[in-house]
GROMACS .gro file of C-alpha atoms in nm:
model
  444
    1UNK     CA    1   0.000   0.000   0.000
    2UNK     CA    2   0.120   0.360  -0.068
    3UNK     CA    3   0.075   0.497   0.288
    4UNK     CA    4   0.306   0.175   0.418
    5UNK     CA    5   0.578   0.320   0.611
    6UNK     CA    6   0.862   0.101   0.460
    7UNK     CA    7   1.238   0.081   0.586
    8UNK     CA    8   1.545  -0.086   0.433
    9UNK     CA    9   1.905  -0.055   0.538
   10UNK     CA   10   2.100   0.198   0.266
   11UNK     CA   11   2.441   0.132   0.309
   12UNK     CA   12   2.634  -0.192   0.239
   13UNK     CA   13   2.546  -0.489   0.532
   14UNK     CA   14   2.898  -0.489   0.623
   15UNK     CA   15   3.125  -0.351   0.917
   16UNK     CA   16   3.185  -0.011   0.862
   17UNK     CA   17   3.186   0.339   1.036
   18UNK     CA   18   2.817   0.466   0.973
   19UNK     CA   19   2.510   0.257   0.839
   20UNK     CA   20   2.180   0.410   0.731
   21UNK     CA   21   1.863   0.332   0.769
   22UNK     CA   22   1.613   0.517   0.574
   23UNK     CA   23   1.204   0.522   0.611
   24UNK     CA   24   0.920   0.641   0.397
   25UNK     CA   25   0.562   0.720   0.444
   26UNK     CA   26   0.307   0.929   0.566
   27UNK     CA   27   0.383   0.974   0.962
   28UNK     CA   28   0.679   0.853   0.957
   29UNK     CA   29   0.831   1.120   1.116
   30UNK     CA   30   0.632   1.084   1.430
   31UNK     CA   31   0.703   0.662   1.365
   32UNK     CA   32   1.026   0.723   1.461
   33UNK     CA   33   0.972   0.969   1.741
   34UNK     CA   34   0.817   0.668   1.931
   35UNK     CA   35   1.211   0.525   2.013
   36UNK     CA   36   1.396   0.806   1.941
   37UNK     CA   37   1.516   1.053   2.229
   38UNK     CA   38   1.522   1.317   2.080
   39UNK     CA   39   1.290   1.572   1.955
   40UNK     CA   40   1.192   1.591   1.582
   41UNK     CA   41   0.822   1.591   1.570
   42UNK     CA   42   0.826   1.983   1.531
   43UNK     CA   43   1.162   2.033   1.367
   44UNK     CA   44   1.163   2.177   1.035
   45UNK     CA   45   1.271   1.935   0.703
   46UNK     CA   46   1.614   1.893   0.611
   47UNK     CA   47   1.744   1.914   0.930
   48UNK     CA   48   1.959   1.683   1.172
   49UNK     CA   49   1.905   1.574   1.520
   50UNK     CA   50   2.106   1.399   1.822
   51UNK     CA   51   2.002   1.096   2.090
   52UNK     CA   52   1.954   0.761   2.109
   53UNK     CA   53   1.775   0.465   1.962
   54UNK     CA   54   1.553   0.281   2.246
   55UNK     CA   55   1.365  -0.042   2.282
   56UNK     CA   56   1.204   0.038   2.593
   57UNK     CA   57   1.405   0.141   2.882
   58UNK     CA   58   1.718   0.005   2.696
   59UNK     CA   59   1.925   0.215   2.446
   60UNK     CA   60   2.029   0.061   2.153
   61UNK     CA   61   2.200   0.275   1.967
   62UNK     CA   62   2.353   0.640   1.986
   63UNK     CA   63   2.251   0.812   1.671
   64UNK     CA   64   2.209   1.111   1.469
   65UNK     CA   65   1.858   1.138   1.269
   66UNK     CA   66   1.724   1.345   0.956
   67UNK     CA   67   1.413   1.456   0.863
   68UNK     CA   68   1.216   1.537   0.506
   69UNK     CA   69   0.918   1.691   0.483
   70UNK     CA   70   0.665   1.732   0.264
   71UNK     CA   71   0.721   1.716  -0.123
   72UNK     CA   72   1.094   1.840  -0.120
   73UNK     CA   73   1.221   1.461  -0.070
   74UNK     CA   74   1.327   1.188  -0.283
   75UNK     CA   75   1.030   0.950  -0.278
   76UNK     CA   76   0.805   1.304  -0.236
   77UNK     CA   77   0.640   1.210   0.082
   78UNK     CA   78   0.795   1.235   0.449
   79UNK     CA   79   1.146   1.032   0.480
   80UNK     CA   80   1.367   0.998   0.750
   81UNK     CA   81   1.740   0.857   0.753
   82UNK     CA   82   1.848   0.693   1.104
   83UNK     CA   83   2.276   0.743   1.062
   84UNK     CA   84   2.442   0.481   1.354
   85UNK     CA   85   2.709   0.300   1.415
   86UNK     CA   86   2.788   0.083   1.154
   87UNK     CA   87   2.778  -0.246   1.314
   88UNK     CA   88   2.604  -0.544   1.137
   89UNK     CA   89   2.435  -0.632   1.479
   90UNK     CA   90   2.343  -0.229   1.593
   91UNK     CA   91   2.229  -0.208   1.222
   92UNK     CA   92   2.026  -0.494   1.235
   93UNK     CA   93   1.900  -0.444   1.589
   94UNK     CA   94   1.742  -0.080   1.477
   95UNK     CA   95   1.608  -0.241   1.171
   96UNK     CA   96   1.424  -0.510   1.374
   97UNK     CA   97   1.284  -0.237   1.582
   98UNK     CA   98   1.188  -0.058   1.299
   99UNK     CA   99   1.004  -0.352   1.174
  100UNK     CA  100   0.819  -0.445   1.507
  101UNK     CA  101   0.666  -0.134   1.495
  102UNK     CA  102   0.500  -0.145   1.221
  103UNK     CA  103   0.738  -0.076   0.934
  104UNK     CA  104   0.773  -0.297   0.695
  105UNK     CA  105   1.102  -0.411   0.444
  106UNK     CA  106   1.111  -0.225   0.131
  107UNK     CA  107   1.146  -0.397  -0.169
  108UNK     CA  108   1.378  -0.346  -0.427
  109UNK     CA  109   1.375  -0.054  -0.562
  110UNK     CA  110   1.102   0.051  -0.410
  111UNK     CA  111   1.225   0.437  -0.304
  112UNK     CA  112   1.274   0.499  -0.655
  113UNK     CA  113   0.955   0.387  -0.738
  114UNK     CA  114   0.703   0.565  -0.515
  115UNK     CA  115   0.996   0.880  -0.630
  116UNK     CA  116   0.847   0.812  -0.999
  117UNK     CA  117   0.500   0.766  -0.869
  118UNK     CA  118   0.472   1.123  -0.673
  119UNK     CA  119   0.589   1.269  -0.969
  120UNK     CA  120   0.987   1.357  -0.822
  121UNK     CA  121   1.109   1.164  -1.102
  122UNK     CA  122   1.031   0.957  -1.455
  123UNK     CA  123   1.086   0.705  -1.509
  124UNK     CA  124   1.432   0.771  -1.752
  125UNK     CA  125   1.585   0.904  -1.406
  126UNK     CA  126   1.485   0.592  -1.233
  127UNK     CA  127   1.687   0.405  -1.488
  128UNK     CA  128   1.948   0.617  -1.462
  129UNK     CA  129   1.969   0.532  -1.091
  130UNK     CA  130   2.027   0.193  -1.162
  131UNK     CA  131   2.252   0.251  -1.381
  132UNK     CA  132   2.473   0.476  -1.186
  133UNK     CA  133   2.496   0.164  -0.922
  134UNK     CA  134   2.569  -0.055  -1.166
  135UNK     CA  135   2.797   0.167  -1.348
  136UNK     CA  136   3.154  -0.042  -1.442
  137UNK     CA  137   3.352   0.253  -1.579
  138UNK     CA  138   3.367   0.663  -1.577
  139UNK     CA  139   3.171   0.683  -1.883
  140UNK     CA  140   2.879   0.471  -1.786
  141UNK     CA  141   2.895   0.657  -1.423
  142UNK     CA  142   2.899   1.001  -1.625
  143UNK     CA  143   2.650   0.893  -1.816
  144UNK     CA  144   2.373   0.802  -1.558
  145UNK     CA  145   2.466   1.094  -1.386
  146UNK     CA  146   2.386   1.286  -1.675
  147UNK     CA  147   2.041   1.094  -1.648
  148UNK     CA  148   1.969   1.169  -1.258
  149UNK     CA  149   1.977   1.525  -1.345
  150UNK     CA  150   1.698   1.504  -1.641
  151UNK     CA  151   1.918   1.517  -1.962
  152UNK     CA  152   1.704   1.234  -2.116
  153UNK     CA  153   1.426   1.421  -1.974
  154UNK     CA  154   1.475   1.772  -2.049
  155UNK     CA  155   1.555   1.700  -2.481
  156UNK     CA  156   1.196   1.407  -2.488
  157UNK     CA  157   1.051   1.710  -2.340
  158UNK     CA  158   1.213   1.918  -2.661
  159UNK     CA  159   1.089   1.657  -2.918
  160UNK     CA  160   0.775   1.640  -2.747
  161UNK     CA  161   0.719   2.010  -2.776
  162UNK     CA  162   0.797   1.998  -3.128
  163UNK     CA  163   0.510   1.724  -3.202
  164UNK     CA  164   0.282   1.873  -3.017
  165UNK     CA  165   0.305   2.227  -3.263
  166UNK     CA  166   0.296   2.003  -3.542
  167UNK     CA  167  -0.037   1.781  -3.406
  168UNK     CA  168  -0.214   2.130  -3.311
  169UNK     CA  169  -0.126   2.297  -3.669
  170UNK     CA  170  -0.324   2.001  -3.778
  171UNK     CA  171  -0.570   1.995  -3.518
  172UNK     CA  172  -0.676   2.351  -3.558
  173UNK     CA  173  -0.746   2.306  -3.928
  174UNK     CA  174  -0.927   1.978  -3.859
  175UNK     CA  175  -1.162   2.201  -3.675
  176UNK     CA  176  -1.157   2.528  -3.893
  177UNK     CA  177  -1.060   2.403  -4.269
  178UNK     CA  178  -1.143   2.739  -4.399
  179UNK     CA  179  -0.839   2.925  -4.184
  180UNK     CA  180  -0.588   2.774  -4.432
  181UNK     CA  181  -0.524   2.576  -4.750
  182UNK     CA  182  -0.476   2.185  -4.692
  183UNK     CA  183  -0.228   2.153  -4.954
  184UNK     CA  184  -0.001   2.521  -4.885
  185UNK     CA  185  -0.023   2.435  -4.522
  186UNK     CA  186   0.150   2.048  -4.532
  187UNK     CA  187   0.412   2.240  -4.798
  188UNK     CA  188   0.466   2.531  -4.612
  189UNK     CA  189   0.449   2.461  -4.219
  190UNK     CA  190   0.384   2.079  -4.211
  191UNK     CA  191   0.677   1.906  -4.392
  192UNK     CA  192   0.930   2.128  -4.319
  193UNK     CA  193   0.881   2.082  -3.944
  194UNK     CA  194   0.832   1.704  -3.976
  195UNK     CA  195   1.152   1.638  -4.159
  196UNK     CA  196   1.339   1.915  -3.906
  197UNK     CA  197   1.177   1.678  -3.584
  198UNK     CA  198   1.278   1.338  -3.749
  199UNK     CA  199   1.635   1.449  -3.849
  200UNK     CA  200   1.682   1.508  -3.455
  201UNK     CA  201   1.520   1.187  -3.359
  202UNK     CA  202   1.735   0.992  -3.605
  203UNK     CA  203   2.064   1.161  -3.464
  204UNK     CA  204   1.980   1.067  -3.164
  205UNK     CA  205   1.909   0.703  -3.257
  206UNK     CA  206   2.258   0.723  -3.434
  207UNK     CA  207   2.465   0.885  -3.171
  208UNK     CA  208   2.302   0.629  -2.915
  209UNK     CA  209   2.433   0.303  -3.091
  210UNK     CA  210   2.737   0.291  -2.853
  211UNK     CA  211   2.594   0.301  -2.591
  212UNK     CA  212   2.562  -0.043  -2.501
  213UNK     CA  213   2.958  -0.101  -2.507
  214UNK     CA  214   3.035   0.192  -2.388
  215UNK     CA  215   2.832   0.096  -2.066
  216UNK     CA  216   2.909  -0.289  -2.084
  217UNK     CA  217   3.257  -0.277  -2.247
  218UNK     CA  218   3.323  -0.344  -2.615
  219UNK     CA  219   3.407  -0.738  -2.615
  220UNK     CA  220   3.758  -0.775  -2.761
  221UNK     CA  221   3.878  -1.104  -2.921
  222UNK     CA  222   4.219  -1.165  -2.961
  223UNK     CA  223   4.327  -1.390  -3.300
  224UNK     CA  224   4.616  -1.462  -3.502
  225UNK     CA  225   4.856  -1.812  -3.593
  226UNK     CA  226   5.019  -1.986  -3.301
  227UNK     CA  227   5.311  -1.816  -3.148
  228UNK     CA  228   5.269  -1.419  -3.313
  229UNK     CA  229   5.245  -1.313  -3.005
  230UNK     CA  230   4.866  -1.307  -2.917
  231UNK     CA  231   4.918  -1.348  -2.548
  232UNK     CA  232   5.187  -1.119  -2.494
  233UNK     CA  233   4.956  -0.851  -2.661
  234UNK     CA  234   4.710  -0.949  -2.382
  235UNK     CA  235   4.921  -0.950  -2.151
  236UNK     CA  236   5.106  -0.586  -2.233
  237UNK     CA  237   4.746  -0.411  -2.253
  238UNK     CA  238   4.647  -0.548  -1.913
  239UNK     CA  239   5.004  -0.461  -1.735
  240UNK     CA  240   4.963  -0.844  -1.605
  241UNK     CA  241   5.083  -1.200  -1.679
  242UNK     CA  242   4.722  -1.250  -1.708
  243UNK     CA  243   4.837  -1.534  -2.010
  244UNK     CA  244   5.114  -1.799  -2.027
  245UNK     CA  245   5.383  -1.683  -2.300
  246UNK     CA  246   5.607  -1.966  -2.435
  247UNK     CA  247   5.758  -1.943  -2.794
  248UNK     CA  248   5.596  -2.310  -2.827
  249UNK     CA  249   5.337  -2.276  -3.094
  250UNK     CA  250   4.972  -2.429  -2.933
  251UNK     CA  251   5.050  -2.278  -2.577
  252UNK     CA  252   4.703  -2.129  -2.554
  253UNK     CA  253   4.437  -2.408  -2.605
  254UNK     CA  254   4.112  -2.259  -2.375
  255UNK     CA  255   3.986  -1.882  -2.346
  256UNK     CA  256   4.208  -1.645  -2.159
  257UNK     CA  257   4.010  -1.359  -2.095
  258UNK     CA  258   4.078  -1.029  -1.885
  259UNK     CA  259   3.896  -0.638  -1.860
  260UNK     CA  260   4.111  -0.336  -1.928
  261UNK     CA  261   3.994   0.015  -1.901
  262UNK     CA  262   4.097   0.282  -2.211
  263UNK     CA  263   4.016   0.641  -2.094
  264UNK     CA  264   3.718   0.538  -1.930
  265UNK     CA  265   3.609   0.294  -2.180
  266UNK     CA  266   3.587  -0.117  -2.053
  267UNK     CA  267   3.747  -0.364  -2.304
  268UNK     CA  268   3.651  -0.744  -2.222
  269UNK     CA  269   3.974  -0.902  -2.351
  270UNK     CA  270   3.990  -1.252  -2.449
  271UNK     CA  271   4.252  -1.397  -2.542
  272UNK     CA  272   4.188  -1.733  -2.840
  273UNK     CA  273   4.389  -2.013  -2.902
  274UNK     CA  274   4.607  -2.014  -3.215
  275UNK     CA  275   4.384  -2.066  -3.562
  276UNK     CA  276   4.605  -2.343  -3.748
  277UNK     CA  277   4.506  -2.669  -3.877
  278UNK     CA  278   4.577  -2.974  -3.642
  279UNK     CA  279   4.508  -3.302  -3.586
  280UNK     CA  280   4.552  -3.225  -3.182
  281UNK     CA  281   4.167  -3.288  -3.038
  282UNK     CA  282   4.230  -3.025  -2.722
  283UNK     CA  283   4.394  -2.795  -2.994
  284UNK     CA  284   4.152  -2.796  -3.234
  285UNK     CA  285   3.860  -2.758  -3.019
  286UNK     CA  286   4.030  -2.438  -2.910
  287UNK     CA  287   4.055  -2.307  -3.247
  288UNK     CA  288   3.678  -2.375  -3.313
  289UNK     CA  289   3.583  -2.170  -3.007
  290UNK     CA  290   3.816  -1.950  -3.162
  291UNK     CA  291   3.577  -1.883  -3.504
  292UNK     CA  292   3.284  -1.901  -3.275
  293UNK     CA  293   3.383  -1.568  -3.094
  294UNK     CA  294   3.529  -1.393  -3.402
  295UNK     CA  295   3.143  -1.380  -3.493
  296UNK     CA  296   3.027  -1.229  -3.159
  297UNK     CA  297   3.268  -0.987  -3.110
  298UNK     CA  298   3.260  -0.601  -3.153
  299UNK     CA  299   3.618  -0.574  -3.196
  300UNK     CA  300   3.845  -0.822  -3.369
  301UNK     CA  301   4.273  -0.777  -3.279
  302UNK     CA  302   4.394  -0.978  -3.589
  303UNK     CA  303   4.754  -1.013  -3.460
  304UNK     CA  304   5.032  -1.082  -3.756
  305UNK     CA  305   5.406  -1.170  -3.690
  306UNK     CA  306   5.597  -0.894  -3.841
  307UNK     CA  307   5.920  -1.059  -3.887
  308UNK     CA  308   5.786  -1.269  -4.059
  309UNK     CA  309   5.645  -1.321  -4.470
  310UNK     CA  310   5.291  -1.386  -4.472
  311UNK     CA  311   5.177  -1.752  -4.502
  312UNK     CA  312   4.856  -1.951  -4.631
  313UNK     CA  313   4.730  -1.929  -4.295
  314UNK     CA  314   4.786  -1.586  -4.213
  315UNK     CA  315   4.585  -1.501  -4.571
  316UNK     CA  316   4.306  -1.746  -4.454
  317UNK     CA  317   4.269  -1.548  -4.103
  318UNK     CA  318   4.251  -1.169  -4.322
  319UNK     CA  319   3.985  -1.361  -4.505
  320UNK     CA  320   3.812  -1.503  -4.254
  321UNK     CA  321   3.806  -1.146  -4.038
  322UNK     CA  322   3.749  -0.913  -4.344
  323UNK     CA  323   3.390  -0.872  -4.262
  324UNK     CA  324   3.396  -0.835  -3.901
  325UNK     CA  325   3.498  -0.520  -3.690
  326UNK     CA  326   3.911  -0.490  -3.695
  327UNK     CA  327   4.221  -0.426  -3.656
  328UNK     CA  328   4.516  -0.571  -3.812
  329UNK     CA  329   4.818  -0.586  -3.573
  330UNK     CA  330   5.181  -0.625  -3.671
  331UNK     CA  331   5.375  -0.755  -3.390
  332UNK     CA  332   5.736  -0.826  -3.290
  333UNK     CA  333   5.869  -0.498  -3.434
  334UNK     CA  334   6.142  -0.447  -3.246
  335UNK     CA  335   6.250  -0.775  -3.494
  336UNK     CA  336   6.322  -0.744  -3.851
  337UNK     CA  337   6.033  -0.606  -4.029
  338UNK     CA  338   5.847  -0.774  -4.304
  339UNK     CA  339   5.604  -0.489  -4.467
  340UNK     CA  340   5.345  -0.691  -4.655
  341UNK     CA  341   5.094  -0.543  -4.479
  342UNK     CA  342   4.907  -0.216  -4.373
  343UNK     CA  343   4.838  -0.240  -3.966
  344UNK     CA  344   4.886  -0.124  -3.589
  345UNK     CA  345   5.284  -0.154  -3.586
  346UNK     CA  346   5.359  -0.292  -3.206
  347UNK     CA  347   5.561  -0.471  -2.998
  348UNK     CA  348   5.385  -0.633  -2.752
  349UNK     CA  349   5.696  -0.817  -2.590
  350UNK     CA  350   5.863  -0.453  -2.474
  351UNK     CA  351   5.496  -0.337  -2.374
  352UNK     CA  352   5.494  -0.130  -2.644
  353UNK     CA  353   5.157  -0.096  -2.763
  354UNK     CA  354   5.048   0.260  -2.701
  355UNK     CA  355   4.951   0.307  -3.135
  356UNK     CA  356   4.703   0.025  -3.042
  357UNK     CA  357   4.533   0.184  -2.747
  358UNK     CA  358   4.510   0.501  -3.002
  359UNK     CA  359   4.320   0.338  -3.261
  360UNK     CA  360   4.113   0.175  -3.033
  361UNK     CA  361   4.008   0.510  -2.923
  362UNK     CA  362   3.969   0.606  -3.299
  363UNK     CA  363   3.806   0.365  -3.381
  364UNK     CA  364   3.484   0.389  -3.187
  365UNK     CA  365   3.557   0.778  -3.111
  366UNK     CA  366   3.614   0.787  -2.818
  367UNK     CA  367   3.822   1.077  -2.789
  368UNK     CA  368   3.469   1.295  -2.933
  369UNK     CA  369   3.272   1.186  -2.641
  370UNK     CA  370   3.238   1.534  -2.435
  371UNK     CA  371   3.065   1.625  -2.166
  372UNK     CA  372   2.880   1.872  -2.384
  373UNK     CA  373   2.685   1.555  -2.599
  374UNK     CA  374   2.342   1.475  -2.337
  375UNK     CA  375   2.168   1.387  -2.652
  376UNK     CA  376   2.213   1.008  -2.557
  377UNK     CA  377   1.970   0.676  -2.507
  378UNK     CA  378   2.077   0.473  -2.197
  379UNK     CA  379   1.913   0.132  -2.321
  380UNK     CA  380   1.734  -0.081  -2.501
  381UNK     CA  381   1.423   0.030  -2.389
  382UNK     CA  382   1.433   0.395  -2.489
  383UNK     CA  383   1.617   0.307  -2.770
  384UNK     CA  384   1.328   0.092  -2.919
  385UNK     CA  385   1.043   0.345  -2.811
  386UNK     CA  386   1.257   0.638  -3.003
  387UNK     CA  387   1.253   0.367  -3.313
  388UNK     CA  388   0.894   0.334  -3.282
  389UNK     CA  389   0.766   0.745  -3.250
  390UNK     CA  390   1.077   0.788  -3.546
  391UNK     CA  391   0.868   0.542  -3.711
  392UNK     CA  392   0.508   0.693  -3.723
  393UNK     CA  393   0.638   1.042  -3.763
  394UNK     CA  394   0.816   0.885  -4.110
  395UNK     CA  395   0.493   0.772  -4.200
  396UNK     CA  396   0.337   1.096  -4.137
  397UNK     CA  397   0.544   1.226  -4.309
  398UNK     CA  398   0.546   1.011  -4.651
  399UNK     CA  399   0.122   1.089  -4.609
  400UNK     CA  400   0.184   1.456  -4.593
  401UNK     CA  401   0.371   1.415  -4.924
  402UNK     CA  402   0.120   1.231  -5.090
  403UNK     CA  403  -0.163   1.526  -4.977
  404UNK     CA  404  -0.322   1.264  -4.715
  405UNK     CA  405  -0.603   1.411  -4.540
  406UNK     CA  406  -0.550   1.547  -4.220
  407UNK     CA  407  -0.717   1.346  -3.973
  408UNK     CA  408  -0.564   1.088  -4.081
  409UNK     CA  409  -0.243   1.240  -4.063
  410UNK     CA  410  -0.265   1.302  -3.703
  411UNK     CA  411  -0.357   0.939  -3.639
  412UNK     CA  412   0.065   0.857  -3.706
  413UNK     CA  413   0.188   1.179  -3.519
  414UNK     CA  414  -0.062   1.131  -3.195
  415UNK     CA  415   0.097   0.742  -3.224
  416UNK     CA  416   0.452   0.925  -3.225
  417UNK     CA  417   0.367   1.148  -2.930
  418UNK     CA  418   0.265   0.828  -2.695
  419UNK     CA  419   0.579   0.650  -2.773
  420UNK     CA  420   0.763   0.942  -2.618
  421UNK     CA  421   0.557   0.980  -2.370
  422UNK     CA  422   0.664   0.636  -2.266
  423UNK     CA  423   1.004   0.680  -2.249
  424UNK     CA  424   0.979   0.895  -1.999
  425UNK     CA  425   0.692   0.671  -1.812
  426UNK     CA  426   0.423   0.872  -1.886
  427UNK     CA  427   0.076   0.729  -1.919
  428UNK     CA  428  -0.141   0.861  -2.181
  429UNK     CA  429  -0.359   1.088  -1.987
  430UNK     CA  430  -0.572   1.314  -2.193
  431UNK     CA  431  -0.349   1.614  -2.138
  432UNK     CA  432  -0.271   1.642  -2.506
  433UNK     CA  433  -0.642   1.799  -2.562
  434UNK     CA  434  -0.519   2.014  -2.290
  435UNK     CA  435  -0.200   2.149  -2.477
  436UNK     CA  436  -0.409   2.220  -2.794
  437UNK     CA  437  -0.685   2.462  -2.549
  438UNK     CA  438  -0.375   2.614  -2.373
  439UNK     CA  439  -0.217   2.719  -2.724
  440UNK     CA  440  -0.542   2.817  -2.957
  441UNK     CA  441  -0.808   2.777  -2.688
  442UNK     CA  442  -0.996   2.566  -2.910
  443UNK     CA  443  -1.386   2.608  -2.919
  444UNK     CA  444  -1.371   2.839  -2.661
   0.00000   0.00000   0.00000
């Protein structure tokens, strides 16, 4: 039930300085009051107070406690956060009390939700909470930041605003045909702003296609003959003898797999054994795992010997890898140097592999990813409802070219508007109608 009060325990369940226990709900101010010393029931929000935790006559805990008030909170109704000693048994113990009383354990998540059902939040900020907790490198951290503070929010919002004058040009001649000409309106007013919205929404879409690895890390396979020096590479960009490195060819028979961060961006390394024909059974089922991952990769490392002339099976592996994702690497260069070959000129063996790391970067530009760019999708979710209102408004506009009528125009551009009204966890209230009144006060 919404007025539950609930209670969960906000910091991590282990030994530490200072745990926190946070509750939610109407009263729960004067909840807590019942075995807490000190006074809070008339103390203004957003303010701290000292004394001690009690169950009954005995003191649990000595503690410092904040209130929220009113609507200026993080769920928007009356919080308070209980900040004591950071013992698993004192943290417990307060919890339990908590819980006799009435309280009852939160479920996951479920601060953030009754935030996004008072309104404090939407439900593209919610996700961004999760994803800042989850985050596994600066970029994803930035990133949900970025959504916290409404930058998914705030440019919906835009492209909203920009339907909406688009539905309500529309609308208004629905409803008074004679103000303007059908045809000169669509050419005039109607196209030009459709094409303008989905040019934005399609940037968007484009500039959002990282996302996923940039937040998960771009999975990495490492490939190349026996003995060219595929685990050294490995080993050289994660500054660890993560792989064994013998100049026996066939070393590497399993998966050696590591995670390596480049300017804020995760690589999931792995490391494959040798791809060579052979009649060893261990070997070869190496090298078939080998092809297997080549295909699920987003970046391939095709790693060439380069003191050495290229063989039959170094031509096979450029074939195999010319339609995936890659980069061709020529190792050993501090050996004599075979040019054949156009690559990443390294050598992995005295760690040198800094060109690498560069066109890495280059490759999936990462160096142009600023702090200024908040035009960005943080999953699949708002990725696929951005497809779907890009959709309809393409199909409005291919009717508006073809001199459609206009109610049935609207039908693909009201279908647009929903879609972004979900990303942002909206439910489709009638407060579109209201827009249109506000704006040309309609039939007033």
């Amino acid at each position: 039930m919404e007025d539950d009060i609930i209670v969960a325990i906000a910091t991590s369940r282990l030994e530490a300085a200072i745990s926190i226990i946070r509750l939610s709900g109407k009263g729960v101010i004067a909840f807590v009051q019942q075995f807490f010393t000190g006074k809070i029931l008339n103390k203004e929000s957003h303010t701290i107070t000292y004394g001690f935790i009690k169950d009954h006559d005995k003191k649990i805990d000595e503690v410092l406690v904040n209130i929220y008030r009113g609507k200026r909170t993080f769920t928007g109704e009356e919080m308070v956060e209980i900040n004591c000693h950071g013992g698993v048994y004192i943290t417990g113990q307060i919890l339990n009390l908590c819980l006799r009383n009435g309280a009852r354990m939160a479920e996951r998540g479920e601060f953030s939700k009754r935030a996004f059902l008072n309104g404090r939040i939407d439900l593209s900020q919610a996700e961004a909470i999760s994803d800042i907790i989850t985050a596994k490198n600066s970029y994803a951290s930035d990133l949900a930041l970025k959504g916290i503070q409404g930058s998914i929010s705030n440019f919906i919002k835009d492209l909203k605003e920009e339907l909406i004058q688009i539905i309500t040009q529309i609308e208004v001649n629905i409803d008074y045909p004679e103000y303007e000409d059908v045809e000169e309106l669509t050419a005039d007013k109607l196209l030009p702003m459709s094409k303008s919205l989905s040019e934005k929404m399609e940037k968007i879409l484009e500039d959002s296609k990282n996302i996923k690895l940039m937040k998960e890390g771009i999975q990495t396979v490492i490939i190349g003959k026996p003995n060219v020096g595929k685990s050294s590479l490995l080993n050289a960009i994660l500054k660890e003898d993560k792989a064994i490195v013998t100049n026996i060819a066939g070393t590497t028979r399993d998966i050696v797999e590591g995670q390596v961060s480049i300017d804020g961006i995760l690589l999931n390394m792995i490391d494959t054994a040798g791809i060579r024909e052979t009649d060893n059974i261990i070997e070869s089922l190496g090298v078939e795992k080998a092809k297997e991952l080549i295909h699920q990769a987003d970046l391939v490392l095709l790693v060439i010997d380069g003191s050495k002339p290229l063989d039959e099976e170094d031509h096979r592996l450029l074939k195999l890898t010319q339609e995936q994702n890659r980069i061709i690497i020529i190792n050993k260069m501090d050996m004599k140097k075979i040019a054949e070959i156009e690559g990443i000129e390294i050598s992995a063996k005295n760690q040198d592999v800094l060109p690498l790391t560069q066109e890495i970067k280059r490759k999936f530009n990462l160096g142009q990813i600023t702090d200024q760019n908040n035009y960005l999708l943080t999953n699949a979710r708002q990725t696929l409802l951005l497809e779907k209102a890009s959709k309809y408004l393409k199909q409005a506009i291919e009717a508006m070219k073809q001199s459609v009528p206009p109610d049935l125009i609207v039908e693909d551009l009201y279908d647009s508007w929903y879609a972004l009204k979900e990303i942002l966890g909206e439910q489709a209230k009638e407060d579109l109608l209201d827009e249109l009144f506000k704006r040309f006060c309609i039939g007033k």
